[in-house]
Coordinates of C-alpha atoms in Angstrom, one line a residue:
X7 CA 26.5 -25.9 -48.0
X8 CA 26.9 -28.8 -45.7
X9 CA 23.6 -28.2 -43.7
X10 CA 21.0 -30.5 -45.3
X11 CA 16.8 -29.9 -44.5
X12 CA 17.0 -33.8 -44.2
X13 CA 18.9 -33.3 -40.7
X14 CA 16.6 -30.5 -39.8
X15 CA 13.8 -32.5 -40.5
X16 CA 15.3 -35.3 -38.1
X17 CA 16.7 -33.0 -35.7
X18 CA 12.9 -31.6 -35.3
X19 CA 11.8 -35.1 -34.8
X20 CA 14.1 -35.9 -32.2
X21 CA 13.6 -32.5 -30.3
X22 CA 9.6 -33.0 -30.1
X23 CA 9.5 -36.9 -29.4
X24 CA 12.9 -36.9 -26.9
X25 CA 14.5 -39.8 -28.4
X26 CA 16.1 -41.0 -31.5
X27 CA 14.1 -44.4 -31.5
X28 CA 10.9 -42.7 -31.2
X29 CA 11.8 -40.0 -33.7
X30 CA 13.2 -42.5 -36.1
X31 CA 8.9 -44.0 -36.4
X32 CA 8.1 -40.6 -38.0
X33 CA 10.8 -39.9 -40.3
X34 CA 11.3 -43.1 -41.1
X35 CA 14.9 -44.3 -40.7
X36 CA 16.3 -46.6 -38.6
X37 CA 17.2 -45.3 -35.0
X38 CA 21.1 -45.8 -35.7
X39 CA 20.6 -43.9 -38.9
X40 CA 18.6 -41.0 -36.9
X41 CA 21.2 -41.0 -34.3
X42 CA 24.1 -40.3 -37.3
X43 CA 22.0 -38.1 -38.7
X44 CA 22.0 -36.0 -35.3
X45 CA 25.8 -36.3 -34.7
X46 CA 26.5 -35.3 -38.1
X47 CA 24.4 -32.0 -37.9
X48 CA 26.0 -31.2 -34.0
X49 CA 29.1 -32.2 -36.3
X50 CA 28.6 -29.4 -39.2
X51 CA 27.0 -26.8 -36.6
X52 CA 30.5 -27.2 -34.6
X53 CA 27.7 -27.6 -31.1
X54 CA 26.0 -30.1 -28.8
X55 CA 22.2 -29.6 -29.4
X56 CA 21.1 -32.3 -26.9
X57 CA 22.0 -33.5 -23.1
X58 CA 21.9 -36.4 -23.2
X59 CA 19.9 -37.8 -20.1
X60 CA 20.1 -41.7 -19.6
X61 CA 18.0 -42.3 -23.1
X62 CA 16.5 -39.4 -23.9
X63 CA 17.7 -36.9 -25.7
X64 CA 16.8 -33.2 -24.1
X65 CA 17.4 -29.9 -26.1
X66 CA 20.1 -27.5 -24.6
X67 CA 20.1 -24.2 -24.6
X68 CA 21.7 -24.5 -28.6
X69 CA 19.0 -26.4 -29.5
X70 CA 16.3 -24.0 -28.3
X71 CA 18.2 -21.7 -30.2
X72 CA 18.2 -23.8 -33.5
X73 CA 14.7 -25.3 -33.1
X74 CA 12.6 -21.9 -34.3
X75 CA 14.5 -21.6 -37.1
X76 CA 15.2 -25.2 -38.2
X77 CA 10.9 -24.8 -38.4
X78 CA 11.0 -21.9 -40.2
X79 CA 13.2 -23.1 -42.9
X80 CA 11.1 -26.6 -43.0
X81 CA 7.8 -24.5 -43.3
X82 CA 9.4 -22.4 -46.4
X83 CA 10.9 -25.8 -47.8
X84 CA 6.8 -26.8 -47.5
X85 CA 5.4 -23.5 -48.9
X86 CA 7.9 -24.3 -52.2
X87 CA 7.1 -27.7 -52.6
X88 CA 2.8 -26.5 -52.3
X89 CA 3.2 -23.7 -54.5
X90 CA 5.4 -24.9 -57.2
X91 CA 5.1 -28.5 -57.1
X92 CA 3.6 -30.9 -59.4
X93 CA -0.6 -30.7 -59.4
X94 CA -0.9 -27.3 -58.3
X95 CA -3.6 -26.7 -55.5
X96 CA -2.2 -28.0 -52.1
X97 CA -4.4 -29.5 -50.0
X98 CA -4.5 -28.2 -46.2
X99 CA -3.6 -30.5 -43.6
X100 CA -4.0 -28.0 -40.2
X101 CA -3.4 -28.1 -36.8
X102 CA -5.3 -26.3 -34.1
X103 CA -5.0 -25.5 -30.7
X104 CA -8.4 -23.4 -29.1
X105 CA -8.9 -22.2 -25.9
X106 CA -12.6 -23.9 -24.6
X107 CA -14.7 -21.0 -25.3
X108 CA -13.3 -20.9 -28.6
X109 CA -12.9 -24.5 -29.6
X110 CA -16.3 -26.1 -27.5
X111 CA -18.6 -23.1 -29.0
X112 CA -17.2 -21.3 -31.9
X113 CA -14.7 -22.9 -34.0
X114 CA -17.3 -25.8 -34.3
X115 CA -19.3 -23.6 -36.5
X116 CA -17.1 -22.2 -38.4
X117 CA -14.4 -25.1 -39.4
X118 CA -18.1 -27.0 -40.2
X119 CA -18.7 -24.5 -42.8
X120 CA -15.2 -24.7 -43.9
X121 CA -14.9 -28.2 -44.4
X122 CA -18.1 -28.1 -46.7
X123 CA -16.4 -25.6 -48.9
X124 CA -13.6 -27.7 -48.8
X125 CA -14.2 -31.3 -48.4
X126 CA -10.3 -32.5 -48.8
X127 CA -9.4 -30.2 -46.0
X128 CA -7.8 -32.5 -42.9
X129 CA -8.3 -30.7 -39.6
X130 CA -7.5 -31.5 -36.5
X131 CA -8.7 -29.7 -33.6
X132 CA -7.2 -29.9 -30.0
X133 CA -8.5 -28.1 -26.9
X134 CA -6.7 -26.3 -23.5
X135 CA -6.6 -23.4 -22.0
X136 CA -5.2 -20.2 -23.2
X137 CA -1.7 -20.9 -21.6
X138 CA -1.2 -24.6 -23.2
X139 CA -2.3 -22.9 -26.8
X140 CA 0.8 -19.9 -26.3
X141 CA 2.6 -22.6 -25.5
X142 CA 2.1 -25.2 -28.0
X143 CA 2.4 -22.3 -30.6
X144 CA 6.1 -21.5 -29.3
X145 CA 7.2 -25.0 -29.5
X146 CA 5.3 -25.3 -33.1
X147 CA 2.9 -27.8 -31.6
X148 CA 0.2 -26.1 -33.8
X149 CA -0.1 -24.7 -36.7
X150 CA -2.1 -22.1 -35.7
X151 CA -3.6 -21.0 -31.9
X152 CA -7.2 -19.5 -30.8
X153 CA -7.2 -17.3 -27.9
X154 CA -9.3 -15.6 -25.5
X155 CA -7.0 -14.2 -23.4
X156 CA -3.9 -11.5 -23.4
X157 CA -0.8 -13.1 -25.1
X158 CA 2.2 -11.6 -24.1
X159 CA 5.0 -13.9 -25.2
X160 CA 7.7 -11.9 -27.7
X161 CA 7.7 -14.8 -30.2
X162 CA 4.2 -14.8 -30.7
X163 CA 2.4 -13.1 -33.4
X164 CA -1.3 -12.0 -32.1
X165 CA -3.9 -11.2 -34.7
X166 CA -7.4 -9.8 -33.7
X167 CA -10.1 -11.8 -34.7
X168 CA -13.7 -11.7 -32.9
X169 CA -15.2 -9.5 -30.0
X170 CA -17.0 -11.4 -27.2
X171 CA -19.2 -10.5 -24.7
X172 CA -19.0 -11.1 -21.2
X173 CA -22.3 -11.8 -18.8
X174 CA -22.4 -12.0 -15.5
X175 CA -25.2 -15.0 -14.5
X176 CA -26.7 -16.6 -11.5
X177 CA -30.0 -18.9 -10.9
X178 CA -33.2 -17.6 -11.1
X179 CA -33.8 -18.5 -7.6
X180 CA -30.2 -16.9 -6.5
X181 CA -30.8 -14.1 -4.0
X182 CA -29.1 -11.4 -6.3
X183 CA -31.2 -12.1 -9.2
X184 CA -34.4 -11.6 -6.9
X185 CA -32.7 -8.5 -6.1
X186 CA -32.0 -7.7 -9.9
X187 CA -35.6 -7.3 -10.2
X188 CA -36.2 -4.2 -8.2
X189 CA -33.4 -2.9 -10.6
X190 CA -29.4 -2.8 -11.4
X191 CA -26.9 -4.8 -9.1
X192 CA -24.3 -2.4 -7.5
X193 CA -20.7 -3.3 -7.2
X194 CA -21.1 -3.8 -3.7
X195 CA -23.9 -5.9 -3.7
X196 CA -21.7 -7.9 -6.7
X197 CA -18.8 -7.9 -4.0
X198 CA -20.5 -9.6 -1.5
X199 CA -21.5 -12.9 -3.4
X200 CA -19.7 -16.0 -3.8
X201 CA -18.0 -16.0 -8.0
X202 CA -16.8 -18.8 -9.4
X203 CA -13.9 -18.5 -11.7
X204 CA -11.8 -20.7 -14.0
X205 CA -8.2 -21.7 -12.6
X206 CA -5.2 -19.5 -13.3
X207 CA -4.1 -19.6 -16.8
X208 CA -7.2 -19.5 -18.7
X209 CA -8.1 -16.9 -21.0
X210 CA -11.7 -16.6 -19.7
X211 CA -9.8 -16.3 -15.9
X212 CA -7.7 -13.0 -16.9
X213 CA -10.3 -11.2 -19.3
X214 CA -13.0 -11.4 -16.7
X215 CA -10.2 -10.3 -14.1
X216 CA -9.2 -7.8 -16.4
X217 CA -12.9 -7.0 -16.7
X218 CA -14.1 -6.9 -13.4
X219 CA -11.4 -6.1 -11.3
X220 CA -11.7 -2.0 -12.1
X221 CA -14.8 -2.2 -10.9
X222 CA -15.0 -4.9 -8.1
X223 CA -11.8 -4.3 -6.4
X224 CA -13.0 -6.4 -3.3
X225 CA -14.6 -9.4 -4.4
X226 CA -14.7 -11.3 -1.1
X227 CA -15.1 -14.8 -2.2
X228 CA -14.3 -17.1 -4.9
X229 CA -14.5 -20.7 -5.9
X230 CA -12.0 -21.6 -9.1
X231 CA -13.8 -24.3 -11.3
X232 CA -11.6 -26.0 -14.1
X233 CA -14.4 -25.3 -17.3
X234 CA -16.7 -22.6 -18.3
X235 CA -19.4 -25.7 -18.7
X236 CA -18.5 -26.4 -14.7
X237 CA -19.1 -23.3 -14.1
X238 CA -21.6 -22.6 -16.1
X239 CA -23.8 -25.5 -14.2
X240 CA -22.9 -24.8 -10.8
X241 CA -24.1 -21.3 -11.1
X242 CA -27.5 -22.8 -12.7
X243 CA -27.2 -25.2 -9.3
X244 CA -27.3 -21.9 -7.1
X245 CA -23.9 -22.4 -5.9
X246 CA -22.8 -18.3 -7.2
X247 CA -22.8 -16.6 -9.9
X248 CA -20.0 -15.8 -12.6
X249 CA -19.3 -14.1 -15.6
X250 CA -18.8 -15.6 -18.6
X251 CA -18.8 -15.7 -22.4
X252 CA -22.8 -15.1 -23.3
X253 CA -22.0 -18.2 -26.3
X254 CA -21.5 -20.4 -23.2
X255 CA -24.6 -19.4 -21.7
X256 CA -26.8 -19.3 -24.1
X257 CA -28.4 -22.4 -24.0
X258 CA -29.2 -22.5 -20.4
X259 CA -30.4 -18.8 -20.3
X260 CA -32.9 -20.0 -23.3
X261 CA -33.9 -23.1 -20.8
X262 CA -34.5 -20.5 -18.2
X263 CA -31.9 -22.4 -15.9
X264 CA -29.8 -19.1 -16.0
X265 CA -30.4 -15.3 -16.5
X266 CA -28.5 -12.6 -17.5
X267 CA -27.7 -10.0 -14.4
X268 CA -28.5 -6.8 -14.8
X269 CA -25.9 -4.5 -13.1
X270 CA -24.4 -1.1 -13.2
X271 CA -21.2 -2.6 -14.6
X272 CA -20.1 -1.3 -18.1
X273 CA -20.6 -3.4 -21.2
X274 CA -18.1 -6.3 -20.6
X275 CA -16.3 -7.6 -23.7
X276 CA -13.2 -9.1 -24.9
X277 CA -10.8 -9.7 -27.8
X278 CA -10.6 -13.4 -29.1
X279 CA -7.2 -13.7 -31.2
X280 CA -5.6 -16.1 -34.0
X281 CA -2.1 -16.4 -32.9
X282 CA 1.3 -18.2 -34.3
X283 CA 4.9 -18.6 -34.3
X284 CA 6.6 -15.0 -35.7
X285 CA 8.9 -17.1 -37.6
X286 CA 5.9 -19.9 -38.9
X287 CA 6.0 -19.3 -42.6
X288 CA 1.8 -19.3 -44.0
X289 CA 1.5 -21.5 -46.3
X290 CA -1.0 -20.3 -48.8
X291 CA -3.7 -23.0 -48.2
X292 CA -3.1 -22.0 -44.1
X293 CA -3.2 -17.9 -45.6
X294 CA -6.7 -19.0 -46.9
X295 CA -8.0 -20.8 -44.0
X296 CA -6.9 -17.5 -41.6
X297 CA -8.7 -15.2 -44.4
X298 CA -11.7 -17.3 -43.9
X299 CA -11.9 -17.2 -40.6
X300 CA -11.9 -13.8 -40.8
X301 CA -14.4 -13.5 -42.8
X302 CA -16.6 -15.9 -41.6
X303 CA -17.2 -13.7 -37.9
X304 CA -17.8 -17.0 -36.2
X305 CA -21.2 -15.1 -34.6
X306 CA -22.4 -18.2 -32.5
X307 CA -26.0 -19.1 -32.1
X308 CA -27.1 -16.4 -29.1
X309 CA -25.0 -13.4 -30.3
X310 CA -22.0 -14.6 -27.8
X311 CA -19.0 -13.0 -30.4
X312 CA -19.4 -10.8 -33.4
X313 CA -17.3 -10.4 -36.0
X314 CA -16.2 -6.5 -35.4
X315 CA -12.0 -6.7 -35.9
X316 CA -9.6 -4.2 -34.3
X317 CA -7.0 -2.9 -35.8
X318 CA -4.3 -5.5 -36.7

């Protein structure tokens, strides 16, 4: 076999820094040696895997094709080397992308109780929205993704993890929760106020849409806000009201800054999800970290997710 993991392992480098002098600080070599290294792997595959674009180095349509698997085989080579190598235990060096309900008011909890059960543990945390986390997971930017939204991408494995509950909130002083008080808000009296939403892409943005839209076809009005903690405070502000996750409310419904709307909408949840690359091999320190997550429900302070799975 010709095909070395050493030239996967460069080739990997190049395709996710975009040049063989920046790949080359990670590997190490020397950026002529990276650059051999590439040619001789086009070389054995018999393909260009690059266009080559003035200095960088950009992955064709061959090396889109090669990059999944070139991961998947690097991710075994890894899961060998943890389970059978010298000292036993590996210790878990993890990457994670959230989506910002998840990673500003959940995932704090729980990788906090993690990391006291396991002290070694190196975790690094990152933050979007639920369209950067899909696709950070497709390009294996992350070991693992956290999700409040739908994920429909083929190469994507989804697995449920926590239900969350949606609110809809406004100020005490807003007209509709004056009106809430001589009992439950009707769709049309929703329909006619001013919602602010999160921008196009976020999970929170579909669920609620996905939520709401069955039974507010019409909402008149909307203002798009680019975090549930904007939102959040401009709906304390008076500005309109929204509906969001009740862990991101929690705090400034128990400061009496917001309240919970009572309506004659159904109960509003939605399914938060623990996603990755179908062809990311688990190592089995990552296998543990999944099963503790699952485990450990998550439940933020205020009841905002509980840890009732679906079916996988």
């Amino acid at each position: 076999m010709k095909l070395t993991l050493r030239q996967l392992e460069i080739f990997q480098a190049v395709a996710l820094r975009g040049s063989t002098s920046a790949a080359a600080r990670s590997v190490p070599l020397s950026q002529s040696a990276t650059s051999a290294a590439v040619n001789e792997l086009e070389h054995v595959l018999g393909t260009r895997l690059f266009d080559r674009v003035g200095k960088r180095l950009l992955l064709n349509d061959r090396g889109r094709t090669l990059l999944p698997a070139a991961r998947a085989v690097l991710d075994g080579a890894q899961h060998i080397e943890d389970t059978f190598g010298s000292g036993g235990g590996a210790l878990l060096d993890l990457k994670i992308f959230a989506s910002t309900t998840i990673g500003n008011y959940i995932l704090p909890r729980v990788l906090a109780r993690f990391r006291r059960l396991h002290p070694d543990a190196v975790l690094d945390l990152r933050i979007g929205n639920t369209l950067d986390v899909v696709t950070a997971v497709r390009e294996f930017g992350t070991d693992l993704g956290f999700v409040e939204g739908p994920c429909h991408a083929p190469d994507v494995a989804v697995l449920p993890w926590l239900e969350d509950e949606l609110v809809v909130v406004a100020a005490p002083t807003h007209p509709l929760a004056l009106a809430a008080g001589r009992g439950r808000l009707t769709g049309k009296q929703l329909m006619q106020a001013l919602w602010l939403l999160r921008e196009p892409g976020s999970g929170t943005r579909e669920a609620v849409e996905q939520a709401l839209m069955p039974h507010l076809p019409n909402i008149r009005s909307m203002m798009t806000l680019g975090s549930s903690e904007a939102i959040k405070n401009a709906v304390a502000e008076g500005l309109g009201i929204s509906c969001l996750s009740r862990a991101v409310v929690h705090d400034l419904v128990a400061a009496h800054r917001l309240i919970v709307l009572a309506t004659r909408l159904p109960r509003l949840t939605r399914r938060l999800s623990v996603i990755h690359h179908r062809l990311k091999v688990l190592s089995g320190p990552l296998q543990g970290f999944v099963a503790y997550c699952e485990n450990a429900g998550g439940r933020p302070t205020g009841g905002g997710a509980t840890g009732r799975r679906g079916a996988p």
